[in-house]
PDB file of C-alpha atoms in Angstrom:
ATOM      1  CA  UNK O   1      -9.662  22.116 -60.351  1.00 74.00           C
ATOM      2  CA  UNK O   2      -9.308  18.800 -62.129  1.00 77.00           C
ATOM      3  CA  UNK O   3     -12.312  17.179 -63.810  1.00 83.00           C
ATOM      4  CA  UNK O   4     -14.203  14.742 -61.597  1.00 79.00           C
ATOM      5  CA  UNK O   5     -16.519  11.936 -62.600  1.00 79.00           C
ATOM      6  CA  UNK O   6     -19.721  10.504 -61.159  1.00 74.00           C
ATOM      7  CA  UNK O   7     -20.000   6.803 -61.917  1.00 71.00           C
ATOM      8  CA  UNK O   8     -23.686   5.881 -62.090  1.00 67.00           C
ATOM      9  CA  UNK O   9     -24.600   2.398 -60.899  1.00 66.00           C
ATOM     10  CA  UNK O  10     -26.410   1.792 -64.209  1.00 67.00           C
ATOM     11  CA  UNK O  11     -27.059   3.673 -67.417  1.00 72.00           C
ATOM     12  CA  UNK O  12     -28.779   6.527 -65.587  1.00 73.00           C
ATOM     13  CA  UNK O  13     -27.699   8.617 -62.599  1.00 70.00           C
ATOM     14  CA  UNK O  14     -30.916   8.424 -60.565  1.00 73.00           C
ATOM     15  CA  UNK O  15     -32.326  10.912 -58.079  1.00 75.00           C
ATOM     16  CA  UNK O  16     -31.734   8.325 -55.354  1.00 74.00           C
ATOM     17  CA  UNK O  17     -28.126   7.951 -56.438  1.00 68.00           C
ATOM     18  CA  UNK O  18     -27.651  11.698 -56.379  1.00 70.00           C
ATOM     19  CA  UNK O  19     -29.392  12.626 -53.125  1.00 73.00           C
ATOM     20  CA  UNK O  20     -29.495   9.533 -50.901  1.00 70.00           C
ATOM     21  CA  UNK O  21     -26.959   9.485 -48.090  1.00 64.00           C
ATOM     22  CA  UNK O  22     -26.891   5.684 -48.359  1.00 66.00           C
ATOM     23  CA  UNK O  23     -26.204   5.658 -52.100  1.00 61.00           C
ATOM     24  CA  UNK O  24     -23.415   3.398 -53.286  1.00 63.00           C
ATOM     25  CA  UNK O  25     -22.750   5.529 -56.382  1.00 59.00           C
ATOM     26  CA  UNK O  26     -19.026   6.239 -56.371  1.00 62.00           C
ATOM     27  CA  UNK O  27     -17.570   9.601 -57.315  1.00 60.00           C
ATOM     28  CA  UNK O  28     -14.091   9.702 -58.785  1.00 60.00           C
ATOM     29  CA  UNK O  29     -12.213  12.706 -57.526  1.00 61.00           C
ATOM     30  CA  UNK O  30     -10.229  12.826 -60.775  1.00 67.00           C
ATOM     31  CA  UNK O  31     -11.807  11.541 -63.969  1.00 74.00           C
ATOM     32  CA  UNK O  32      -9.945   9.037 -66.165  1.00 80.00           C
ATOM     33  CA  UNK O  33      -9.226  11.410 -69.032  1.00 87.00           C
ATOM     34  CA  UNK O  34      -6.303  11.831 -71.376  1.00 89.00           C
ATOM     35  CA  UNK O  35      -4.243  14.895 -70.430  1.00 91.00           C
ATOM     36  CA  UNK O  36      -5.440  16.833 -73.487  1.00 92.00           C
ATOM     37  CA  UNK O  37      -9.097  15.997 -72.716  1.00 92.00           C
ATOM     38  CA  UNK O  38      -8.698  17.111 -69.098  1.00 90.00           C
ATOM     39  CA  UNK O  39      -7.048  20.366 -70.131  1.00 93.00           C
ATOM     40  CA  UNK O  40      -9.721  21.049 -72.777  1.00 94.00           C
ATOM     41  CA  UNK O  41     -12.454  20.458 -70.166  1.00 93.00           C
ATOM     42  CA  UNK O  42     -10.725  22.753 -67.670  1.00 93.00           C
ATOM     43  CA  UNK O  43     -10.339  25.480 -70.281  1.00 95.00           C
ATOM     44  CA  UNK O  44     -14.000  25.168 -71.345  1.00 95.00           C
ATOM     45  CA  UNK O  45     -15.062  25.495 -67.697  1.00 94.00           C
ATOM     46  CA  UNK O  46     -12.889  28.594 -67.265  1.00 94.00           C
ATOM     47  CA  UNK O  47     -14.239  30.147 -70.461  1.00 96.00           C
ATOM     48  CA  UNK O  48     -17.837  29.504 -69.382  1.00 94.00           C
ATOM     49  CA  UNK O  49     -17.236  30.921 -65.915  1.00 95.00           C
ATOM     50  CA  UNK O  50     -15.723  34.074 -67.353  1.00 96.00           C
ATOM     51  CA  UNK O  51     -18.500  34.388 -69.957  1.00 96.00           C
ATOM     52  CA  UNK O  52     -21.141  34.650 -67.234  1.00 94.00           C
ATOM     53  CA  UNK O  53     -19.046  37.029 -65.127  1.00 96.00           C
ATOM     54  CA  UNK O  54     -18.777  34.459 -62.342  1.00 94.00           C
ATOM     55  CA  UNK O  55     -17.257  35.253 -58.961  1.00 94.00           C
ATOM     56  CA  UNK O  56     -16.448  32.951 -56.099  1.00 94.00           C
ATOM     57  CA  UNK O  57     -16.750  29.214 -56.496  1.00 92.00           C
ATOM     58  CA  UNK O  58     -18.762  27.479 -59.200  1.00 91.00           C
ATOM     59  CA  UNK O  59     -19.138  24.097 -60.846  1.00 88.00           C
ATOM     60  CA  UNK O  60     -19.420  23.620 -64.588  1.00 91.00           C
ATOM     61  CA  UNK O  61     -20.960  20.332 -65.733  1.00 89.00           C
ATOM     62  CA  UNK O  62     -19.450  18.975 -68.925  1.00 91.00           C
ATOM     63  CA  UNK O  63     -20.030  15.696 -70.735  1.00 89.00           C
ATOM     64  CA  UNK O  64     -17.464  13.970 -72.941  1.00 89.00           C
ATOM     65  CA  UNK O  65     -18.924  12.210 -75.987  1.00 92.00           C
ATOM     66  CA  UNK O  66     -16.853   9.018 -76.042  1.00 88.00           C
ATOM     67  CA  UNK O  67     -17.577   8.449 -79.740  1.00 94.00           C
ATOM     68  CA  UNK O  68     -16.555  11.868 -81.033  1.00 94.00           C
ATOM     69  CA  UNK O  69     -14.365  13.258 -78.231  1.00 91.00           C
ATOM     70  CA  UNK O  70     -16.565  16.373 -78.198  1.00 94.00           C
ATOM     71  CA  UNK O  71     -17.038  18.214 -74.902  1.00 94.00           C
ATOM     72  CA  UNK O  72     -20.681  19.118 -74.258  1.00 94.00           C
ATOM     73  CA  UNK O  73     -21.664  21.820 -71.829  1.00 92.00           C
ATOM     74  CA  UNK O  74     -24.655  20.983 -69.601  1.00 87.00           C
ATOM     75  CA  UNK O  75     -27.025  23.813 -68.638  1.00 71.00           C
TER      76      UNK O  75
END
């Protein structure tokens, strides 16, 4: 799939923002990434999925450091 993005209403994505059905926190279906960043994130997700022997559907959470361009794997 293509990388998606959660846009927190402030500096922190709160529990309320994550779990409340009335939250106004928007989710972008496709993140605003350069093509090479998006492909690098997709490949990292695939590599991680394969490394754990995943099967079926999974989500891989990745952060992009805007200062360095480094992709950071979460959990």
